Amino acid sequence: MKIEIMNENHRDKVLELSKAFYCSDALDHEVPMNIIETNIDAAISGDKGLIGFVFCEDNEVVGFSYVTTYYETEVGGICVQIIDLYVNENARGKGVATQYFNYLFDKYSGAKRFRLEVVKDNVKAISLYKKMGFTDVSYGQMKIDKI
């Protein structure tokens, strides 16, 4: 498996995979198509603080993820926020996500924290994340959407 920085050549496949991801039970709400396209644009341009990664097997994109970084006061350093992580059903169970996490841990070796979100009933994902060393956060999150 090869991990690449998302670029314009990946747009159509990432859009296809994004539609599958954003319509799956990995999310607890729908994401409009214009937001999905804006995310891809931001990741490809790299000017919004969003970095996109694609996972390739035999020259085919089988998954994608977005990452952003910020300063986390609780740990006094950089936090790597893994925003989305999706692997095509045909490529699941082959270690793609595990390889990706190890790639991120190496790429961002100076980071003080890695963080992600997961819906509570995504048991397989939670199991993998715990194997990779992630622990539950004991407090909830709140938000205001201005879209």
PDB file of N, CA and C in Angstrom, residues 34-134:
ATOM      1  N   ASN A  34     -21.852  20.158  -1.687  1.00  0.00           N
ATOM      2  CA  ASN A  34     -20.976  21.325  -1.854  1.00  0.00           C
ATOM      3  C   ASN A  34     -19.895  21.374  -0.776  1.00  0.00           C
ATOM      4  N   ILE A  35     -20.193  20.874   0.418  1.00  0.00           N
ATOM      5  CA  ILE A  35     -19.189  20.820   1.487  1.00  0.00           C
ATOM      6  C   ILE A  35     -18.141  19.755   1.169  1.00  0.00           C
ATOM      7  N   ILE A  36     -18.581  18.617   0.661  1.00  0.00           N
ATOM      8  CA  ILE A  36     -17.647  17.552   0.267  1.00  0.00           C
ATOM      9  C   ILE A  36     -16.669  18.078  -0.775  1.00  0.00           C
ATOM     10  N   GLU A  37     -17.181  18.792  -1.772  1.00  0.00           N
ATOM     11  CA  GLU A  37     -16.329  19.346  -2.829  1.00  0.00           C
ATOM     12  C   GLU A  37     -15.395  20.422  -2.283  1.00  0.00           C
ATOM     13  N   THR A  38     -15.887  21.243  -1.358  1.00  0.00           N
ATOM     14  CA  THR A  38     -15.047  22.261  -0.727  1.00  0.00           C
ATOM     15  C   THR A  38     -13.899  21.613   0.045  1.00  0.00           C
ATOM     16  N   ASN A  39     -14.181  20.507   0.732  1.00  0.00           N
ATOM     17  CA  ASN A  39     -13.138  19.784   1.472  1.00  0.00           C
ATOM     18  C   ASN A  39     -12.041  19.292   0.536  1.00  0.00           C
ATOM     19  N   ILE A  40     -12.448  18.715  -0.577  1.00  0.00           N
ATOM     20  CA  ILE A  40     -11.466  18.206  -1.545  1.00  0.00           C
ATOM     21  C   ILE A  40     -10.634  19.357  -2.093  1.00  0.00           C
ATOM     22  N   ASP A  41     -11.293  20.466  -2.446  1.00  0.00           N
ATOM     23  CA  ASP A  41     -10.574  21.645  -2.943  1.00  0.00           C
ATOM     24  C   ASP A  41      -9.545  22.126  -1.925  1.00  0.00           C
ATOM     25  N   ALA A  42      -9.957  22.213  -0.663  1.00  0.00           N
ATOM     26  CA  ALA A  42      -9.062  22.697   0.392  1.00  0.00           C
ATOM     27  C   ALA A  42      -7.866  21.771   0.575  1.00  0.00           C
ATOM     28  N   ALA A  43      -8.110  20.471   0.537  1.00  0.00           N
ATOM     29  CA  ALA A  43      -7.015  19.505   0.718  1.00  0.00           C
ATOM     30  C   ALA A  43      -6.033  19.560  -0.444  1.00  0.00           C
ATOM     31  N   ILE A  44      -6.557  19.692  -1.658  1.00  0.00           N
ATOM     32  CA  ILE A  44      -5.683  19.727  -2.833  1.00  0.00           C
ATOM     33  C   ILE A  44      -4.881  21.027  -2.870  1.00  0.00           C
ATOM     34  N   SER A  45      -5.525  22.146  -2.545  1.00  0.00           N
ATOM     35  CA  SER A  45      -4.827  23.436  -2.593  1.00  0.00           C
ATOM     36  C   SER A  45      -3.838  23.577  -1.440  1.00  0.00           C
ATOM     37  N   GLY A  46      -4.158  22.971  -0.308  1.00  0.00           N
ATOM     38  CA  GLY A  46      -3.268  23.038   0.843  1.00  0.00           C
ATOM     39  C   GLY A  46      -3.234  24.385   1.535  1.00  0.00           C
ATOM     40  N   ASP A  47      -4.095  25.322   1.130  1.00  0.00           N
ATOM     41  CA  ASP A  47      -4.012  26.665   1.701  1.00  0.00           C
ATOM     42  C   ASP A  47      -5.013  26.933   2.823  1.00  0.00           C
ATOM     43  N   LYS A  48      -5.718  25.941   3.264  1.00  0.00           N
ATOM     44  CA  LYS A  48      -6.688  26.115   4.349  1.00  0.00           C
ATOM     45  C   LYS A  48      -6.277  25.350   5.607  1.00  0.00           C
ATOM     46  N   GLY A  49      -5.084  24.809   5.626  1.00  0.00           N
ATOM     47  CA  GLY A  49      -4.631  24.049   6.780  1.00  0.00           C
ATOM     48  C   GLY A  49      -5.065  22.597   6.772  1.00  0.00           C
ATOM     49  N   LEU A  50      -5.704  22.176   5.676  1.00  0.00           N
ATOM     50  CA  LEU A  50      -6.171  20.798   5.552  1.00  0.00           C
ATOM     51  C   LEU A  50      -5.228  20.034   4.631  1.00  0.00           C
ATOM     52  N   ILE A  51      -4.786  18.877   5.069  1.00  0.00           N
ATOM     53  CA  ILE A  51      -3.917  18.028   4.254  1.00  0.00           C
ATOM     54  C   ILE A  51      -4.693  16.764   3.931  1.00  0.00           C
ATOM     55  N   GLY A  52      -4.720  16.407   2.661  1.00  0.00           N
ATOM     56  CA  GLY A  52      -5.403  15.194   2.238  1.00  0.00           C
ATOM     57  C   GLY A  52      -4.402  14.102   1.913  1.00  0.00           C
ATOM     58  N   PHE A  53      -4.729  12.888   2.291  1.00  0.00           N
ATOM     59  CA  PHE A  53      -3.922  11.718   1.970  1.00  0.00           C
ATOM     60  C   PHE A  53      -4.804  10.713   1.244  1.00  0.00           C
ATOM     61  N   VAL A  54      -4.214  10.005   0.291  1.00  0.00           N
ATOM     62  CA  VAL A  54      -4.918   8.904  -0.370  1.00  0.00           C
ATOM     63  C   VAL A  54      -4.111   7.635  -0.177  1.00  0.00           C
ATOM     64  N   PHE A  55      -4.821   6.516  -0.141  1.00  0.00           N
ATOM     65  CA  PHE A  55      -4.210   5.202   0.023  1.00  0.00           C
ATOM     66  C   PHE A  55      -4.380   4.467  -1.290  1.00  0.00           C
ATOM     67  N   CYS A  56      -3.268   4.007  -1.862  1.00  0.00           N
ATOM     68  CA  CYS A  56      -3.303   3.384  -3.188  1.00  0.00           C
ATOM     69  C   CYS A  56      -2.806   1.943  -3.122  1.00  0.00           C
ATOM     70  N   GLU A  57      -3.541   1.080  -3.799  1.00  0.00           N
ATOM     71  CA  GLU A  57      -3.134  -0.313  -3.999  1.00  0.00           C
ATOM     72  C   GLU A  57      -3.211  -0.589  -5.486  1.00  0.00           C
ATOM     73  N   ASP A  58      -2.139  -1.096  -6.058  1.00  0.00           N
ATOM     74  CA  ASP A  58      -2.089  -1.387  -7.494  1.00  0.00           C
ATOM     75  C   ASP A  58      -2.525  -0.173  -8.310  1.00  0.00           C
ATOM     76  N   ASN A  59      -2.008   1.007  -7.953  1.00  0.00           N
ATOM     77  CA  ASN A  59      -2.287   2.274  -8.637  1.00  0.00           C
ATOM     78  C   ASN A  59      -3.751   2.696  -8.585  1.00  0.00           C
ATOM     79  N   GLU A  60      -4.521   2.137  -7.667  1.00  0.00           N
ATOM     80  CA  GLU A  60      -5.919   2.532  -7.496  1.00  0.00           C
ATOM     81  C   GLU A  60      -6.104   3.118  -6.101  1.00  0.00           C
ATOM     82  N   VAL A  61      -6.807   4.245  -6.028  1.00  0.00           N
ATOM     83  CA  VAL A  61      -7.103   4.867  -4.741  1.00  0.00           C
ATOM     84  C   VAL A  61      -8.179   4.044  -4.042  1.00  0.00           C
ATOM     85  N   VAL A  62      -7.850   3.530  -2.852  1.00  0.00           N
ATOM     86  CA  VAL A  62      -8.790   2.685  -2.101  1.00  0.00           C
ATOM     87  C   VAL A  62      -9.261   3.357  -0.811  1.00  0.00           C
ATOM     88  N   GLY A  63      -8.762   4.553  -0.541  1.00  0.00           N
ATOM     89  CA  GLY A  63      -9.182   5.252   0.658  1.00  0.00           C
ATOM     90  C   GLY A  63      -8.581   6.638   0.725  1.00  0.00           C
ATOM     91  N   PHE A  64      -9.035   7.403   1.715  1.00  0.00           N
ATOM     92  CA  PHE A  64      -8.532   8.763   1.888  1.00  0.00           C
ATOM     93  C   PHE A  64      -8.667   9.177   3.346  1.00  0.00           C
ATOM     94  N   SER A  65      -7.984  10.254   3.675  1.00  0.00           N
ATOM     95  CA  SER A  65      -8.088  10.839   5.004  1.00  0.00           C
ATOM     96  C   SER A  65      -7.691  12.303   4.926  1.00  0.00           C
ATOM     97  N   TYR A  66      -8.215  13.078   5.867  1.00  0.00           N
ATOM     98  CA  TYR A  66      -7.813  14.474   6.020  1.00  0.00           C
ATOM     99  C   TYR A  66      -7.201  14.657   7.397  1.00  0.00           C
ATOM    100  N   VAL A  67      -6.224  15.561   7.466  1.00  0.00           N
ATOM    101  CA  VAL A  67      -5.534  15.865   8.712  1.00  0.00           C
ATOM    102  C   VAL A  67      -5.360  17.376   8.810  1.00  0.00           C
ATOM    103  N   THR A  68      -5.441  17.889  10.005  1.00  0.00           N
ATOM    104  CA  THR A  68      -5.056  19.264  10.284  1.00  0.00           C
ATOM    105  C   THR A  68      -4.274  19.268  11.591  1.00  0.00           C
ATOM    106  N   THR A  69      -3.487  20.284  11.805  1.00  0.00           N
ATOM    107  CA  THR A  69      -2.715  20.377  13.043  1.00  0.00           C
ATOM    108  C   THR A  69      -3.006  21.705  13.730  1.00  0.00           C
ATOM    109  N   TYR A  70      -2.890  21.703  15.038  1.00  0.00           N
ATOM    110  CA  TYR A  70      -3.082  22.922  15.819  1.00  0.00           C
ATOM    111  C   TYR A  70      -2.378  22.760  17.165  1.00  0.00           C
ATOM    112  N   TYR A  71      -2.216  23.870  17.868  1.00  0.00           N
ATOM    113  CA  TYR A  71      -1.581  23.848  19.180  1.00  0.00           C
ATOM    114  C   TYR A  71      -2.609  23.435  20.220  1.00  0.00           C
ATOM    115  N   GLU A  72      -2.278  22.447  21.011  1.00  0.00           N
ATOM    116  CA  GLU A  72      -3.177  21.920  22.047  1.00  0.00           C
ATOM    117  C   GLU A  72      -2.624  22.308  23.409  1.00  0.00           C
ATOM    118  N   THR A  73      -3.353  23.167  24.128  1.00  0.00           N
ATOM    119  CA  THR A  73      -2.853  23.668  25.412  1.00  0.00           C
ATOM    120  C   THR A  73      -2.767  22.590  26.483  1.00  0.00           C
ATOM    121  N   GLU A  74      -3.591  21.551  26.386  1.00  0.00           N
ATOM    122  CA  GLU A  74      -3.561  20.485  27.399  1.00  0.00           C
ATOM    123  C   GLU A  74      -2.252  19.704  27.389  1.00  0.00           C
ATOM    124  N   VAL A  75      -1.568  19.703  26.255  1.00  0.00           N
ATOM    125  CA  VAL A  75      -0.317  18.950  26.155  1.00  0.00           C
ATOM    126  C   VAL A  75       0.878  19.850  25.847  1.00  0.00           C
ATOM    127  N   GLY A  76       0.624  21.142  25.671  1.00  0.00           N
ATOM    128  CA  GLY A  76       1.707  22.083  25.424  1.00  0.00           C
ATOM    129  C   GLY A  76       2.439  21.836  24.124  1.00  0.00           C
ATOM    130  N   GLY A  77       1.690  21.491  23.076  1.00  0.00           N
ATOM    131  CA  GLY A  77       2.330  21.249  21.785  1.00  0.00           C
ATOM    132  C   GLY A  77       1.313  20.964  20.697  1.00  0.00           C
ATOM    133  N   ILE A  78       1.820  20.478  19.599  1.00  0.00           N
ATOM    134  CA  ILE A  78       1.006  20.249  18.406  1.00  0.00           C
ATOM    135  C   ILE A  78       0.128  19.009  18.559  1.00  0.00           C
ATOM    136  N   CYS A  79      -1.118  19.158  18.138  1.00  0.00           N
ATOM    137  CA  CYS A  79      -2.068  18.052  18.054  1.00  0.00           C
ATOM    138  C   CYS A  79      -2.358  17.794  16.581  1.00  0.00           C
ATOM    139  N   VAL A  80      -2.304  16.557  16.188  1.00  0.00           N
ATOM    140  CA  VAL A  80      -2.670  16.142  14.830  1.00  0.00           C
ATOM    141  C   VAL A  80      -4.095  15.621  14.902  1.00  0.00           C
ATOM    142  N   GLN A  81      -4.995  16.325  14.244  1.00  0.00           N
ATOM    143  CA  GLN A  81      -6.409  15.934  14.216  1.00  0.00           C
ATOM    144  C   GLN A  81      -6.669  15.161  12.930  1.00  0.00           C
ATOM    145  N   ILE A  82      -7.002  13.891  13.078  1.00  0.00           N
ATOM    146  CA  ILE A  82      -7.370  13.056  11.933  1.00  0.00           C
ATOM    147  C   ILE A  82      -8.864  13.268  11.743  1.00  0.00           C
ATOM    148  N   ILE A  83      -9.212  13.972  10.677  1.00  0.00           N
ATOM    149  CA  ILE A  83     -10.588  14.428  10.528  1.00  0.00           C
ATOM    150  C   ILE A  83     -11.470  13.352   9.924  1.00  0.00           C
ATOM    151  N   ASP A  84     -11.095  12.818   8.827  1.00  0.00           N
ATOM    152  CA  ASP A  84     -11.843  11.739   8.176  1.00  0.00           C
ATOM    153  C   ASP A  84     -10.873  10.613   7.869  1.00  0.00           C
ATOM    154  N   LEU A  85     -11.378   9.414   7.878  1.00  0.00           N
ATOM    155  CA  LEU A  85     -10.592   8.244   7.488  1.00  0.00           C
ATOM    156  C   LEU A  85     -11.559   7.246   6.881  1.00  0.00           C
ATOM    157  N   TYR A  86     -11.359   6.970   5.598  1.00  0.00           N
ATOM    158  CA  TYR A  86     -12.253   6.039   4.909  1.00  0.00           C
ATOM    159  C   TYR A  86     -11.435   5.092   4.050  1.00  0.00           C
ATOM    160  N   VAL A  87     -11.747   3.818   4.156  1.00  0.00           N
ATOM    161  CA  VAL A  87     -11.138   2.783   3.320  1.00  0.00           C
ATOM    162  C   VAL A  87     -12.270   2.027   2.640  1.00  0.00           C
ATOM    163  N   ASN A  88     -12.171   1.892   1.323  1.00  0.00           N
ATOM    164  CA  ASN A  88     -13.158   1.158   0.528  1.00  0.00           C
ATOM    165  C   ASN A  88     -13.373  -0.232   1.132  1.00  0.00           C
ATOM    166  N   GLU A  89     -14.607  -0.706   1.103  1.00  0.00           N
ATOM    167  CA  GLU A  89     -14.925  -2.010   1.707  1.00  0.00           C
ATOM    168  C   GLU A  89     -14.032  -3.136   1.194  1.00  0.00           C
ATOM    169  N   ASN A  90     -13.693  -3.122  -0.083  1.00  0.00           N
ATOM    170  CA  ASN A  90     -12.860  -4.183  -0.664  1.00  0.00           C
ATOM    171  C   ASN A  90     -11.431  -4.183  -0.127  1.00  0.00           C
ATOM    172  N   ALA A  91     -10.997  -3.049   0.423  1.00  0.00           N
ATOM    173  CA  ALA A  91      -9.624  -2.946   0.925  1.00  0.00           C
ATOM    174  C   ALA A  91      -9.544  -3.052   2.445  1.00  0.00           C
ATOM    175  N   ARG A  92     -10.666  -3.193   3.102  1.00  0.00           N
ATOM    176  CA  ARG A  92     -10.672  -3.279   4.565  1.00  0.00           C
ATOM    177  C   ARG A  92     -10.122  -4.620   5.037  1.00  0.00           C
ATOM    178  N   GLY A  93      -9.541  -4.593   6.224  1.00  0.00           N
ATOM    179  CA  GLY A  93      -8.992  -5.811   6.806  1.00  0.00           C
ATOM    180  C   GLY A  93      -7.625  -6.182   6.262  1.00  0.00           C
ATOM    181  N   LYS A  94      -7.021  -5.287   5.487  1.00  0.00           N
ATOM    182  CA  LYS A  94      -5.708  -5.550   4.889  1.00  0.00           C
ATOM    183  C   LYS A  94      -4.608  -4.691   5.506  1.00  0.00           C
ATOM    184  N   GLY A  95      -4.918  -4.016   6.593  1.00  0.00           N
ATOM    185  CA  GLY A  95      -3.904  -3.224   7.278  1.00  0.00           C
ATOM    186  C   GLY A  95      -3.705  -1.823   6.744  1.00  0.00           C
ATOM    187  N   VAL A  96      -4.599  -1.349   5.887  1.00  0.00           N
ATOM    188  CA  VAL A  96      -4.452  -0.012   5.300  1.00  0.00           C
ATOM    189  C   VAL A  96      -4.450   1.055   6.392  1.00  0.00           C
ATOM    190  N   ALA A  97      -5.444   1.035   7.265  1.00  0.00           N
ATOM    191  CA  ALA A  97      -5.537   2.047   8.320  1.00  0.00           C
ATOM    192  C   ALA A  97      -4.362   1.947   9.292  1.00  0.00           C
ATOM    193  N   THR A  98      -3.954   0.742   9.622  1.00  0.00           N
ATOM    194  CA  THR A  98      -2.808   0.564  10.516  1.00  0.00           C
ATOM    195  C   THR A  98      -1.554   1.173   9.900  1.00  0.00           C
ATOM    196  N   GLN A  99      -1.319   0.908   8.616  1.00  0.00           N
ATOM    197  CA  GLN A  99      -0.170   1.501   7.931  1.00  0.00           C
ATOM    198  C   GLN A  99      -0.269   3.017   7.926  1.00  0.00           C
ATOM    199  N   TYR A 100      -1.474   3.534   7.731  1.00  0.00           N
ATOM    200  CA  TYR A 100      -1.676   4.981   7.708  1.00  0.00           C
ATOM    201  C   TYR A 100      -1.355   5.604   9.068  1.00  0.00           C
ATOM    202  N   PHE A 101      -1.847   5.007  10.139  1.00  0.00           N
ATOM    203  CA  PHE A 101      -1.542   5.545  11.461  1.00  0.00           C
ATOM    204  C   PHE A 101      -0.037   5.534  11.715  1.00  0.00           C
ATOM    205  N   ASN A 102       0.627   4.452  11.380  1.00  0.00           N
ATOM    206  CA  ASN A 102       2.080   4.391  11.567  1.00  0.00           C
ATOM    207  C   ASN A 102       2.790   5.448  10.733  1.00  0.00           C
ATOM    208  N   TYR A 103       2.295   5.687   9.521  1.00  0.00           N
ATOM    209  CA  TYR A 103       2.822   6.749   8.658  1.00  0.00           C
ATOM    210  C   TYR A 103       2.668   8.108   9.350  1.00  0.00           C
ATOM    211  N   LEU A 104       1.465   8.379   9.886  1.00  0.00           N
ATOM    212  CA  LEU A 104       1.233   9.659  10.561  1.00  0.00           C
ATOM    213  C   LEU A 104       2.098   9.803  11.802  1.00  0.00           C
ATOM    214  N   PHE A 105       2.219   8.732  12.593  1.00  0.00           N
ATOM    215  CA  PHE A 105       3.034   8.788  13.806  1.00  0.00           C
ATOM    216  C   PHE A 105       4.488   9.117  13.459  1.00  0.00           C
ATOM    217  N   ASP A 106       4.963   8.621  12.328  1.00  0.00           N
ATOM    218  CA  ASP A 106       6.319   8.915  11.878  1.00  0.00           C
ATOM    219  C   ASP A 106       6.416  10.329  11.308  1.00  0.00           C
ATOM    220  N   LYS A 107       5.493  10.679  10.433  1.00  0.00           N
ATOM    221  CA  LYS A 107       5.507  11.995   9.774  1.00  0.00           C
ATOM    222  C   LYS A 107       5.401  13.129  10.792  1.00  0.00           C
ATOM    223  N   TYR A 108       4.570  12.938  11.795  1.00  0.00           N
ATOM    224  CA  TYR A 108       4.354  13.957  12.818  1.00  0.00           C
ATOM    225  C   TYR A 108       4.950  13.507  14.151  1.00  0.00           C
ATOM    226  N   SER A 109       6.176  13.033  14.100  1.00  0.00           N
ATOM    227  CA  SER A 109       6.801  12.454  15.298  1.00  0.00           C
ATOM    228  C   SER A 109       6.971  13.468  16.428  1.00  0.00           C
ATOM    229  N   GLY A 110       6.979  14.743  16.114  1.00  0.00           N
ATOM    230  CA  GLY A 110       7.101  15.765  17.149  1.00  0.00           C
ATOM    231  C   GLY A 110       5.784  16.168  17.784  1.00  0.00           C
ATOM    232  N   ALA A 111       4.678  15.637  17.284  1.00  0.00           N
ATOM    233  CA  ALA A 111       3.363  15.997  17.825  1.00  0.00           C
ATOM    234  C   ALA A 111       3.202  15.459  19.241  1.00  0.00           C
ATOM    235  N   LYS A 112       2.496  16.208  20.057  1.00  0.00           N
ATOM    236  CA  LYS A 112       2.244  15.806  21.443  1.00  0.00           C
ATOM    237  C   LYS A 112       0.958  15.000  21.588  1.00  0.00           C
ATOM    238  N   ARG A 113       0.059  15.114  20.604  1.00  0.00           N
ATOM    239  CA  ARG A 113      -1.215  14.393  20.687  1.00  0.00           C
ATOM    240  C   ARG A 113      -1.728  14.109  19.278  1.00  0.00           C
ATOM    241  N   PHE A 114      -2.369  12.971  19.156  1.00  0.00           N
ATOM    242  CA  PHE A 114      -3.129  12.613  17.951  1.00  0.00           C
ATOM    243  C   PHE A 114      -4.574  12.456  18.401  1.00  0.00           C
ATOM    244  N   ARG A 115      -5.478  12.990  17.595  1.00  0.00           N
ATOM    245  CA  ARG A 115      -6.877  12.995  18.014  1.00  0.00           C
ATOM    246  C   ARG A 115      -7.760  12.635  16.830  1.00  0.00           C
ATOM    247  N   LEU A 116      -8.873  11.965  17.108  1.00  0.00           N
ATOM    248  CA  LEU A 116      -9.862  11.667  16.070  1.00  0.00           C
ATOM    249  C   LEU A 116     -11.226  11.544  16.706  1.00  0.00           C
ATOM    250  N   GLU A 117     -12.243  11.519  15.867  1.00  0.00           N
ATOM    251  CA  GLU A 117     -13.616  11.322  16.325  1.00  0.00           C
ATOM    252  C   GLU A 117     -14.137  10.025  15.741  1.00  0.00           C
ATOM    253  N   VAL A 118     -15.044   9.384  16.477  1.00  0.00           N
ATOM    254  CA  VAL A 118     -15.656   8.147  15.997  1.00  0.00           C
ATOM    255  C   VAL A 118     -17.046   8.044  16.615  1.00  0.00           C
ATOM    256  N   VAL A 119     -18.026   7.629  15.817  1.00  0.00           N
ATOM    257  CA  VAL A 119     -19.361   7.424  16.385  1.00  0.00           C
ATOM    258  C   VAL A 119     -19.316   6.193  17.288  1.00  0.00           C
ATOM    259  N   LYS A 120     -20.095   6.221  18.339  1.00  0.00           N
ATOM    260  CA  LYS A 120     -20.015   5.206  19.393  1.00  0.00           C
ATOM    261  C   LYS A 120     -20.322   3.791  18.932  1.00  0.00           C
ATOM    262  N   ASP A 121     -21.120   3.646  17.879  1.00  0.00           N
ATOM    263  CA  ASP A 121     -21.480   2.288  17.451  1.00  0.00           C
ATOM    264  C   ASP A 121     -20.580   1.742  16.338  1.00  0.00           C
ATOM    265  N   ASN A 122     -19.507   2.452  16.000  1.00  0.00           N
ATOM    266  CA  ASN A 122     -18.554   1.964  15.000  1.00  0.00           C
ATOM    267  C   ASN A 122     -17.516   1.084  15.710  1.00  0.00           C
ATOM    268  N   VAL A 123     -17.951  -0.095  16.095  1.00  0.00           N
ATOM    269  CA  VAL A 123     -17.177  -0.987  16.958  1.00  0.00           C
ATOM    270  C   VAL A 123     -15.848  -1.399  16.324  1.00  0.00           C
ATOM    271  N   LYS A 124     -15.852  -1.714  15.042  1.00  0.00           N
ATOM    272  CA  LYS A 124     -14.609  -2.143  14.384  1.00  0.00           C
ATOM    273  C   LYS A 124     -13.574  -1.028  14.386  1.00  0.00           C
ATOM    274  N   ALA A 125     -14.011   0.191  14.071  1.00  0.00           N
ATOM    275  CA  ALA A 125     -13.076   1.315  14.065  1.00  0.00           C
ATOM    276  C   ALA A 125     -12.537   1.568  15.470  1.00  0.00           C
ATOM    277  N   ILE A 126     -13.411   1.550  16.451  1.00  0.00           N
ATOM    278  CA  ILE A 126     -12.981   1.783  17.836  1.00  0.00           C
ATOM    279  C   ILE A 126     -11.961   0.736  18.267  1.00  0.00           C
ATOM    280  N   SER A 127     -12.181  -0.502  17.896  1.00  0.00           N
ATOM    281  CA  SER A 127     -11.241  -1.573  18.233  1.00  0.00           C
ATOM    282  C   SER A 127      -9.868  -1.299  17.623  1.00  0.00           C
ATOM    283  N   LEU A 128      -9.848  -0.910  16.359  1.00  0.00           N
ATOM    284  CA  LEU A 128      -8.575  -0.589  15.701  1.00  0.00           C
ATOM    285  C   LEU A 128      -7.903   0.592  16.388  1.00  0.00           C
ATOM    286  N   TYR A 129      -8.660   1.647  16.646  1.00  0.00           N
ATOM    287  CA  TYR A 129      -8.079   2.844  17.255  1.00  0.00           C
ATOM    288  C   TYR A 129      -7.467   2.519  18.617  1.00  0.00           C
ATOM    289  N   LYS A 130      -8.134   1.691  19.385  1.00  0.00           N
ATOM    290  CA  LYS A 130      -7.586   1.310  20.692  1.00  0.00           C
ATOM    291  C   LYS A 130      -6.312   0.485  20.531  1.00  0.00           C
ATOM    292  N   LYS A 131      -6.285  -0.402  19.528  1.00  0.00           N
ATOM    293  CA  LYS A 131      -5.060  -1.175  19.261  1.00  0.00           C
ATOM    294  C   LYS A 131      -3.900  -0.255  18.896  1.00  0.00           C
ATOM    295  N   MET A 132      -4.224   0.874  18.247  1.00  0.00           N
ATOM    296  CA  MET A 132      -3.191   1.821  17.833  1.00  0.00           C
ATOM    297  C   MET A 132      -2.770   2.740  18.979  1.00  0.00           C
ATOM    298  N   GLY A 133      -3.459   2.645  20.124  1.00  0.00           N
ATOM    299  CA  GLY A 133      -3.073   3.424  21.293  1.00  0.00           C
ATOM    300  C   GLY A 133      -4.007   4.568  21.656  1.00  0.00           C
ATOM    301  N   PHE A 134      -5.061   4.780  20.882  1.00  0.00           N
ATOM    302  CA  PHE A 134      -6.012   5.845  21.201  1.00  0.00           C
ATOM    303  C   PHE A 134      -6.829   5.458  22.433  1.00  0.00           C
TER     304      PHE A 134
END
